[in-house]
Amino acid sequence: MALELSPLSEHTGIEARGVDLSQPLDADSKERLNRAFVEHSVLVIRDQTLSAAELRDGVQNFGEIFPQHNTRFALPDCPEIHYLSNKDRYPDGTRYIPGAGYHTDHSNSETPPKATLLLAIELPDSGGDTQYVNMAAAYEALPDATKDRIADLKAMHVYQSKHSARKLMGLTDAAKQKVPDAVYHPIVRTHPESGRKSIYINPIRIDAIEGMAEADALDLLNDLLSHATEARFQYRHKWQPGDLVMWDNRCLLHKANGDYDHETQTRYLYRVMLQGDRPV
Ligand code: SIN
């Protein structure tokens, strides 16, 4: 099988065919896939039929595994791999749709994961797309005055922001011991591999901006989010069976869509993350 790469939109997303991650990757394919990921931010590897253990081993072509915070979703026989499912419920019985609402993953870590990977195991007949926005393109399109205003700002990230419209599933007691109470990250971060600057915000995790009144901070964050989520910065991924999608948390926001019938349809994916650097 020869590796073929084709871009999926002008600014975000590239599709790879001719890869089987259950087998060792040759050095050239590994280098091309890693480069495609950094250049296009969403790498879609088609036609993967992988067990959880094969996924755990195969993703290490792209980096080291990052321990996910909420261990209640870990697969018992392969805990590095978690699952996402539309069949889970909050303790009060309401349905839990993981990932609905724009965010970047685990930004409440000192060194948040560079990438998240999802492998489609079962998909609804239609709907359930993942939407991405390219925060580097959004940063570059900001007026110079806004770039100057946000250049040195730092935001406080926590597990669950008091301002978030979306409620996360609570952490297990063991996980609470490992997750920091709060971390500060720049609102403009520079990608350690491409050198591009991005807006780095997270509506579910940012509680405050250092040195800024709460109302001003919320206005600024809302303005940045409305700008970044304009259609011109979006790539919408329509899942196909066997898709393994790896996205770059350093320069994207993403969200899941719960726009399908949860009684009759199942959306179930494996999820794993890769270690990243401290945002600078
Ligand atoms: C996530 O936010 O990690 C999940 C995205 C999705 O399910 O499409």
PDB file of N, CA and C in Angstrom, residues 16-81:
ATOM      1  N   ALA A  16      -5.475  10.714   4.706  1.00  0.00           N
ATOM      2  CA  ALA A  16      -4.409   9.754   4.353  1.00  0.00           C
ATOM      3  C   ALA A  16      -5.053   8.419   4.021  1.00  0.00           C
ATOM      4  N   ARG A  17      -4.636   7.845   2.905  1.00  0.00           N
ATOM      5  CA  ARG A  17      -5.052   6.481   2.533  1.00  0.00           C
ATOM      6  C   ARG A  17      -3.801   5.642   2.345  1.00  0.00           C
ATOM      7  N   GLY A  18      -3.988   4.321   2.394  1.00  0.00           N
ATOM      8  CA  GLY A  18      -2.844   3.433   2.187  1.00  0.00           C
ATOM      9  C   GLY A  18      -2.008   3.251   3.445  1.00  0.00           C
ATOM     10  N   VAL A  19      -2.646   3.424   4.618  1.00  0.00           N
ATOM     11  CA  VAL A  19      -1.936   3.245   5.895  1.00  0.00           C
ATOM     12  C   VAL A  19      -2.670   2.169   6.683  1.00  0.00           C
ATOM     13  N   ASP A  20      -1.924   1.283   7.338  1.00  0.00           N
ATOM     14  CA  ASP A  20      -2.535   0.321   8.261  1.00  0.00           C
ATOM     15  C   ASP A  20      -1.769   0.438   9.571  1.00  0.00           C
ATOM     16  N   LEU A  21      -2.373   1.106  10.533  1.00  0.00           N
ATOM     17  CA  LEU A  21      -1.651   1.383  11.789  1.00  0.00           C
ATOM     18  C   LEU A  21      -1.512   0.162  12.686  1.00  0.00           C
ATOM     19  N   SER A  22      -2.093  -0.979  12.264  1.00  0.00           N
ATOM     20  CA  SER A  22      -1.858  -2.205  13.056  1.00  0.00           C
ATOM     21  C   SER A  22      -0.493  -2.803  12.692  1.00  0.00           C
ATOM     22  N   GLN A  23       0.143  -2.257  11.644  1.00  0.00           N
ATOM     23  CA  GLN A  23       1.458  -2.734  11.185  1.00  0.00           C
ATOM     24  C   GLN A  23       2.498  -1.638  11.411  1.00  0.00           C
ATOM     25  N   PRO A  24       3.792  -2.019  11.516  1.00  0.00           N
ATOM     26  CA  PRO A  24       4.822  -0.965  11.670  1.00  0.00           C
ATOM     27  C   PRO A  24       4.806  -0.016  10.456  1.00  0.00           C
ATOM     28  N   LEU A  25       5.015   1.280  10.730  1.00  0.00           N
ATOM     29  CA  LEU A  25       5.063   2.273   9.644  1.00  0.00           C
ATOM     30  C   LEU A  25       6.507   2.454   9.195  1.00  0.00           C
ATOM     31  N   ASP A  26       6.738   2.570   7.883  1.00  0.00           N
ATOM     32  CA  ASP A  26       8.113   2.835   7.449  1.00  0.00           C
ATOM     33  C   ASP A  26       8.459   4.296   7.768  1.00  0.00           C
ATOM     34  N   ALA A  27       9.760   4.587   7.837  1.00  0.00           N
ATOM     35  CA  ALA A  27      10.223   5.908   8.312  1.00  0.00           C
ATOM     36  C   ALA A  27       9.694   7.040   7.431  1.00  0.00           C
ATOM     37  N   ASP A  28       9.639   6.808   6.112  1.00  0.00           N
ATOM     38  CA  ASP A  28       9.190   7.867   5.208  1.00  0.00           C
ATOM     39  C   ASP A  28       7.702   8.183   5.446  1.00  0.00           C
ATOM     40  N   SER A  29       6.865   7.134   5.577  1.00  0.00           N
ATOM     41  CA  SER A  29       5.422   7.363   5.805  1.00  0.00           C
ATOM     42  C   SER A  29       5.213   8.065   7.136  1.00  0.00           C
ATOM     43  N   LYS A  30       5.973   7.651   8.135  1.00  0.00           N
ATOM     44  CA  LYS A  30       5.829   8.262   9.454  1.00  0.00           C
ATOM     45  C   LYS A  30       6.167   9.762   9.395  1.00  0.00           C
ATOM     46  N   GLU A  31       7.222  10.068   8.696  1.00  0.00           N
ATOM     47  CA  GLU A  31       7.652  11.470   8.591  1.00  0.00           C
ATOM     48  C   GLU A  31       6.610  12.279   7.810  1.00  0.00           C
ATOM     49  N   ARG A  32       6.089  11.705   6.707  1.00  0.00           N
ATOM     50  CA  ARG A  32       5.086  12.428   5.898  1.00  0.00           C
ATOM     51  C   ARG A  32       3.792  12.639   6.677  1.00  0.00           C
ATOM     52  N   LEU A  33       3.372  11.623   7.441  1.00  0.00           N
ATOM     53  CA  LEU A  33       2.122  11.755   8.217  1.00  0.00           C
ATOM     54  C   LEU A  33       2.285  12.801   9.318  1.00  0.00           C
ATOM     55  N   ASN A  34       3.431  12.766  10.009  1.00  0.00           N
ATOM     56  CA  ASN A  34       3.657  13.750  11.075  1.00  0.00           C
ATOM     57  C   ASN A  34       3.721  15.168  10.505  1.00  0.00           C
ATOM     58  N   ARG A  35       4.342  15.314   9.331  1.00  0.00           N
ATOM     59  CA  ARG A  35       4.428  16.652   8.715  1.00  0.00           C
ATOM     60  C   ARG A  35       3.034  17.114   8.273  1.00  0.00           C
ATOM     61  N   ALA A  36       2.267  16.184   7.677  1.00  0.00           N
ATOM     62  CA  ALA A  36       0.906  16.526   7.217  1.00  0.00           C
ATOM     63  C   ALA A  36       0.055  16.978   8.400  1.00  0.00           C
ATOM     64  N   PHE A  37       0.226  16.318   9.545  1.00  0.00           N
ATOM     65  CA  PHE A  37      -0.533  16.683  10.745  1.00  0.00           C
ATOM     66  C   PHE A  37      -0.205  18.128  11.157  1.00  0.00           C
ATOM     67  N   VAL A  38       1.077  18.461  11.205  1.00  0.00           N
ATOM     68  CA  VAL A  38       1.463  19.815  11.653  1.00  0.00           C
ATOM     69  C   VAL A  38       0.987  20.858  10.637  1.00  0.00           C
ATOM     70  N   GLU A  39       1.060  20.533   9.344  1.00  0.00           N
ATOM     71  CA  GLU A  39       0.699  21.533   8.325  1.00  0.00           C
ATOM     72  C   GLU A  39      -0.816  21.707   8.192  1.00  0.00           C
ATOM     73  N   HIS A  40      -1.585  20.645   8.435  1.00  0.00           N
ATOM     74  CA  HIS A  40      -3.040  20.695   8.162  1.00  0.00           C
ATOM     75  C   HIS A  40      -3.906  20.604   9.415  1.00  0.00           C
ATOM     76  N   SER A  41      -3.298  20.326  10.557  1.00  0.00           N
ATOM     77  CA  SER A  41      -3.956  20.364  11.881  1.00  0.00           C
ATOM     78  C   SER A  41      -4.977  19.243  12.149  1.00  0.00           C
ATOM     79  N   VAL A  42      -5.618  18.707  11.116  1.00  0.00           N
ATOM     80  CA  VAL A  42      -6.503  17.543  11.298  1.00  0.00           C
ATOM     81  C   VAL A  42      -6.041  16.494  10.286  1.00  0.00           C
ATOM     82  N   LEU A  43      -5.606  15.347  10.810  1.00  0.00           N
ATOM     83  CA  LEU A  43      -5.155  14.254   9.933  1.00  0.00           C
ATOM     84  C   LEU A  43      -6.198  13.137  10.033  1.00  0.00           C
ATOM     85  N   VAL A  44      -6.799  12.801   8.881  1.00  0.00           N
ATOM     86  CA  VAL A  44      -7.841  11.764   8.842  1.00  0.00           C
ATOM     87  C   VAL A  44      -7.239  10.532   8.178  1.00  0.00           C
ATOM     88  N   ILE A  45      -7.029   9.492   8.945  1.00  0.00           N
ATOM     89  CA  ILE A  45      -6.467   8.253   8.380  1.00  0.00           C
ATOM     90  C   ILE A  45      -7.648   7.316   8.151  1.00  0.00           C
ATOM     91  N   ARG A  46      -7.915   7.027   6.876  1.00  0.00           N
ATOM     92  CA  ARG A  46      -9.117   6.244   6.532  1.00  0.00           C
ATOM     93  C   ARG A  46      -8.872   4.747   6.721  1.00  0.00           C
ATOM     94  N   ASP A  47      -9.971   4.023   6.861  1.00  0.00           N
ATOM     95  CA  ASP A  47     -10.015   2.553   6.765  1.00  0.00           C
ATOM     96  C   ASP A  47      -9.159   1.842   7.819  1.00  0.00           C
ATOM     97  N   GLN A  48      -9.253   2.279   9.057  1.00  0.00           N
ATOM     98  CA  GLN A  48      -8.500   1.607  10.129  1.00  0.00           C
ATOM     99  C   GLN A  48      -9.418   0.637  10.882  1.00  0.00           C
ATOM    100  N   THR A  49      -9.012  -0.628  10.923  1.00  0.00           N
ATOM    101  CA  THR A  49      -9.746  -1.623  11.724  1.00  0.00           C
ATOM    102  C   THR A  49      -8.776  -2.034  12.821  1.00  0.00           C
ATOM    103  N   LEU A  50      -8.909  -1.417  13.982  1.00  0.00           N
ATOM    104  CA  LEU A  50      -7.896  -1.595  15.026  1.00  0.00           C
ATOM    105  C   LEU A  50      -8.563  -1.988  16.332  1.00  0.00           C
ATOM    106  N   SER A  51      -7.963  -2.934  17.046  1.00  0.00           N
ATOM    107  CA  SER A  51      -8.392  -3.183  18.421  1.00  0.00           C
ATOM    108  C   SER A  51      -7.876  -2.018  19.269  1.00  0.00           C
ATOM    109  N   ALA A  52      -8.361  -1.943  20.518  1.00  0.00           N
ATOM    110  CA  ALA A  52      -7.890  -0.862  21.403  1.00  0.00           C
ATOM    111  C   ALA A  52      -6.374  -0.951  21.579  1.00  0.00           C
ATOM    112  N   ALA A  53      -5.852  -2.163  21.731  1.00  0.00           N
ATOM    113  CA  ALA A  53      -4.401  -2.315  21.944  1.00  0.00           C
ATOM    114  C   ALA A  53      -3.627  -1.906  20.678  1.00  0.00           C
ATOM    115  N   GLU A  54      -4.172  -2.237  19.506  1.00  0.00           N
ATOM    116  CA  GLU A  54      -3.491  -1.813  18.261  1.00  0.00           C
ATOM    117  C   GLU A  54      -3.518  -0.293  18.119  1.00  0.00           C
ATOM    118  N   LEU A  55      -4.623   0.314  18.537  1.00  0.00           N
ATOM    119  CA  LEU A  55      -4.689   1.783  18.492  1.00  0.00           C
ATOM    120  C   LEU A  55      -3.632   2.369  19.439  1.00  0.00           C
ATOM    121  N   ARG A  56      -3.584   1.858  20.667  1.00  0.00           N
ATOM    122  CA  ARG A  56      -2.606   2.342  21.671  1.00  0.00           C
ATOM    123  C   ARG A  56      -1.182   2.259  21.101  1.00  0.00           C
ATOM    124  N   ASP A  57      -0.866   1.157  20.437  1.00  0.00           N
ATOM    125  CA  ASP A  57       0.493   0.989  19.916  1.00  0.00           C
ATOM    126  C   ASP A  57       0.708   1.859  18.673  1.00  0.00           C
ATOM    127  N   GLY A  58      -0.297   1.889  17.790  1.00  0.00           N
ATOM    128  CA  GLY A  58      -0.148   2.607  16.509  1.00  0.00           C
ATOM    129  C   GLY A  58       0.009   4.106  16.688  1.00  0.00           C
ATOM    130  N   VAL A  59      -0.699   4.694  17.677  1.00  0.00           N
ATOM    131  CA  VAL A  59      -0.625   6.159  17.816  1.00  0.00           C
ATOM    132  C   VAL A  59       0.744   6.619  18.285  1.00  0.00           C
ATOM    133  N   GLN A  60       1.555   5.679  18.786  1.00  0.00           N
ATOM    134  CA  GLN A  60       2.877   6.098  19.272  1.00  0.00           C
ATOM    135  C   GLN A  60       3.832   6.407  18.117  1.00  0.00           C
ATOM    136  N   ASN A  61       3.356   6.255  16.885  1.00  0.00           N
ATOM    137  CA  ASN A  61       4.087   6.802  15.734  1.00  0.00           C
ATOM    138  C   ASN A  61       4.043   8.327  15.737  1.00  0.00           C
ATOM    139  N   PHE A  62       3.116   8.887  16.510  1.00  0.00           N
ATOM    140  CA  PHE A  62       2.911  10.337  16.469  1.00  0.00           C
ATOM    141  C   PHE A  62       3.291  11.024  17.781  1.00  0.00           C
ATOM    142  N   GLY A  63       3.565  10.256  18.807  1.00  0.00           N
ATOM    143  CA  GLY A  63       3.934  10.860  20.087  1.00  0.00           C
ATOM    144  C   GLY A  63       3.665   9.905  21.222  1.00  0.00           C
ATOM    145  N   GLU A  64       3.926  10.446  22.411  1.00  0.00           N
ATOM    146  CA  GLU A  64       3.783   9.653  23.638  1.00  0.00           C
ATOM    147  C   GLU A  64       2.353   9.822  24.170  1.00  0.00           C
ATOM    148  N   ILE A  65       1.808   8.783  24.762  1.00  0.00           N
ATOM    149  CA  ILE A  65       0.418   8.865  25.233  1.00  0.00           C
ATOM    150  C   ILE A  65       0.295   9.760  26.468  1.00  0.00           C
ATOM    151  N   PHE A  66      -0.731  10.602  26.454  1.00  0.00           N
ATOM    152  CA  PHE A  66      -1.037  11.523  27.564  1.00  0.00           C
ATOM    153  C   PHE A  66      -2.132  10.873  28.409  1.00  0.00           C
ATOM    154  N   PRO A  67      -1.950  10.762  29.733  1.00  0.00           N
ATOM    155  CA  PRO A  67      -2.998  10.132  30.556  1.00  0.00           C
ATOM    156  C   PRO A  67      -4.238  11.038  30.660  1.00  0.00           C
ATOM    157  N   GLN A  68      -5.352  10.587  30.142  1.00  0.00           N
ATOM    158  CA  GLN A  68      -6.575  11.400  30.151  1.00  0.00           C
ATOM    159  C   GLN A  68      -7.083  11.543  31.583  1.00  0.00           C
ATOM    160  N   HIS A  69      -7.742  12.697  31.862  1.00  0.00           N
ATOM    161  CA  HIS A  69      -8.099  13.015  33.248  1.00  0.00           C
ATOM    162  C   HIS A  69      -9.227  12.144  33.793  1.00  0.00           C
ATOM    163  N   ASN A  70     -10.279  11.979  33.008  1.00  0.00           N
ATOM    164  CA  ASN A  70     -11.464  11.351  33.603  1.00  0.00           C
ATOM    165  C   ASN A  70     -11.474   9.844  33.394  1.00  0.00           C
ATOM    166  N   THR A  71     -10.849   9.153  34.324  1.00  0.00           N
ATOM    167  CA  THR A  71     -10.587   7.720  34.152  1.00  0.00           C
ATOM    168  C   THR A  71     -11.871   6.874  34.154  1.00  0.00           C
ATOM    169  N   ARG A  72     -13.016   7.503  34.435  1.00  0.00           N
ATOM    170  CA  ARG A  72     -14.259   6.701  34.394  1.00  0.00           C
ATOM    171  C   ARG A  72     -14.548   6.215  32.968  1.00  0.00           C
ATOM    172  N   PHE A  73     -13.924   6.837  31.956  1.00  0.00           N
ATOM    173  CA  PHE A  73     -14.173   6.428  30.566  1.00  0.00           C
ATOM    174  C   PHE A  73     -13.093   5.490  30.016  1.00  0.00           C
ATOM    175  N   ALA A  74     -12.151   5.081  30.883  1.00  0.00           N
ATOM    176  CA  ALA A  74     -11.055   4.201  30.414  1.00  0.00           C
ATOM    177  C   ALA A  74     -11.596   2.797  30.115  1.00  0.00           C
ATOM    178  N   LEU A  75     -11.097   2.173  29.040  1.00  0.00           N
ATOM    179  CA  LEU A  75     -11.479   0.782  28.763  1.00  0.00           C
ATOM    180  C   LEU A  75     -10.783  -0.102  29.790  1.00  0.00           C
ATOM    181  N   PRO A  76     -11.511  -1.019  30.439  1.00  0.00           N
ATOM    182  CA  PRO A  76     -10.901  -1.796  31.529  1.00  0.00           C
ATOM    183  C   PRO A  76      -9.663  -2.576  31.095  1.00  0.00           C
ATOM    184  N   ASP A  77      -9.667  -3.144  29.886  1.00  0.00           N
ATOM    185  CA  ASP A  77      -8.518  -3.978  29.507  1.00  0.00           C
ATOM    186  C   ASP A  77      -7.466  -3.212  28.707  1.00  0.00           C
ATOM    187  N   CYS A  78      -7.661  -1.906  28.510  1.00  0.00           N
ATOM    188  CA  CYS A  78      -6.654  -1.100  27.792  1.00  0.00           C
ATOM    189  C   CYS A  78      -6.852   0.353  28.241  1.00  0.00           C
ATOM    190  N   PRO A  79      -6.453   0.693  29.484  1.00  0.00           N
ATOM    191  CA  PRO A  79      -6.868   1.962  30.089  1.00  0.00           C
ATOM    192  C   PRO A  79      -6.293   3.222  29.434  1.00  0.00           C
ATOM    193  N   GLU A  80      -5.272   3.073  28.583  1.00  0.00           N
ATOM    194  CA  GLU A  80      -4.776   4.264  27.864  1.00  0.00           C
ATOM    195  C   GLU A  80      -5.832   4.759  26.873  1.00  0.00           C
ATOM    196  N   ILE A  81      -6.717   3.852  26.476  1.00  0.00           N
ATOM    197  CA  ILE A  81      -7.773   4.198  25.526  1.00  0.00           C
ATOM    198  C   ILE A  81      -9.075   4.411  26.302  1.00  0.00           C
TER     199      ILE A  81
END
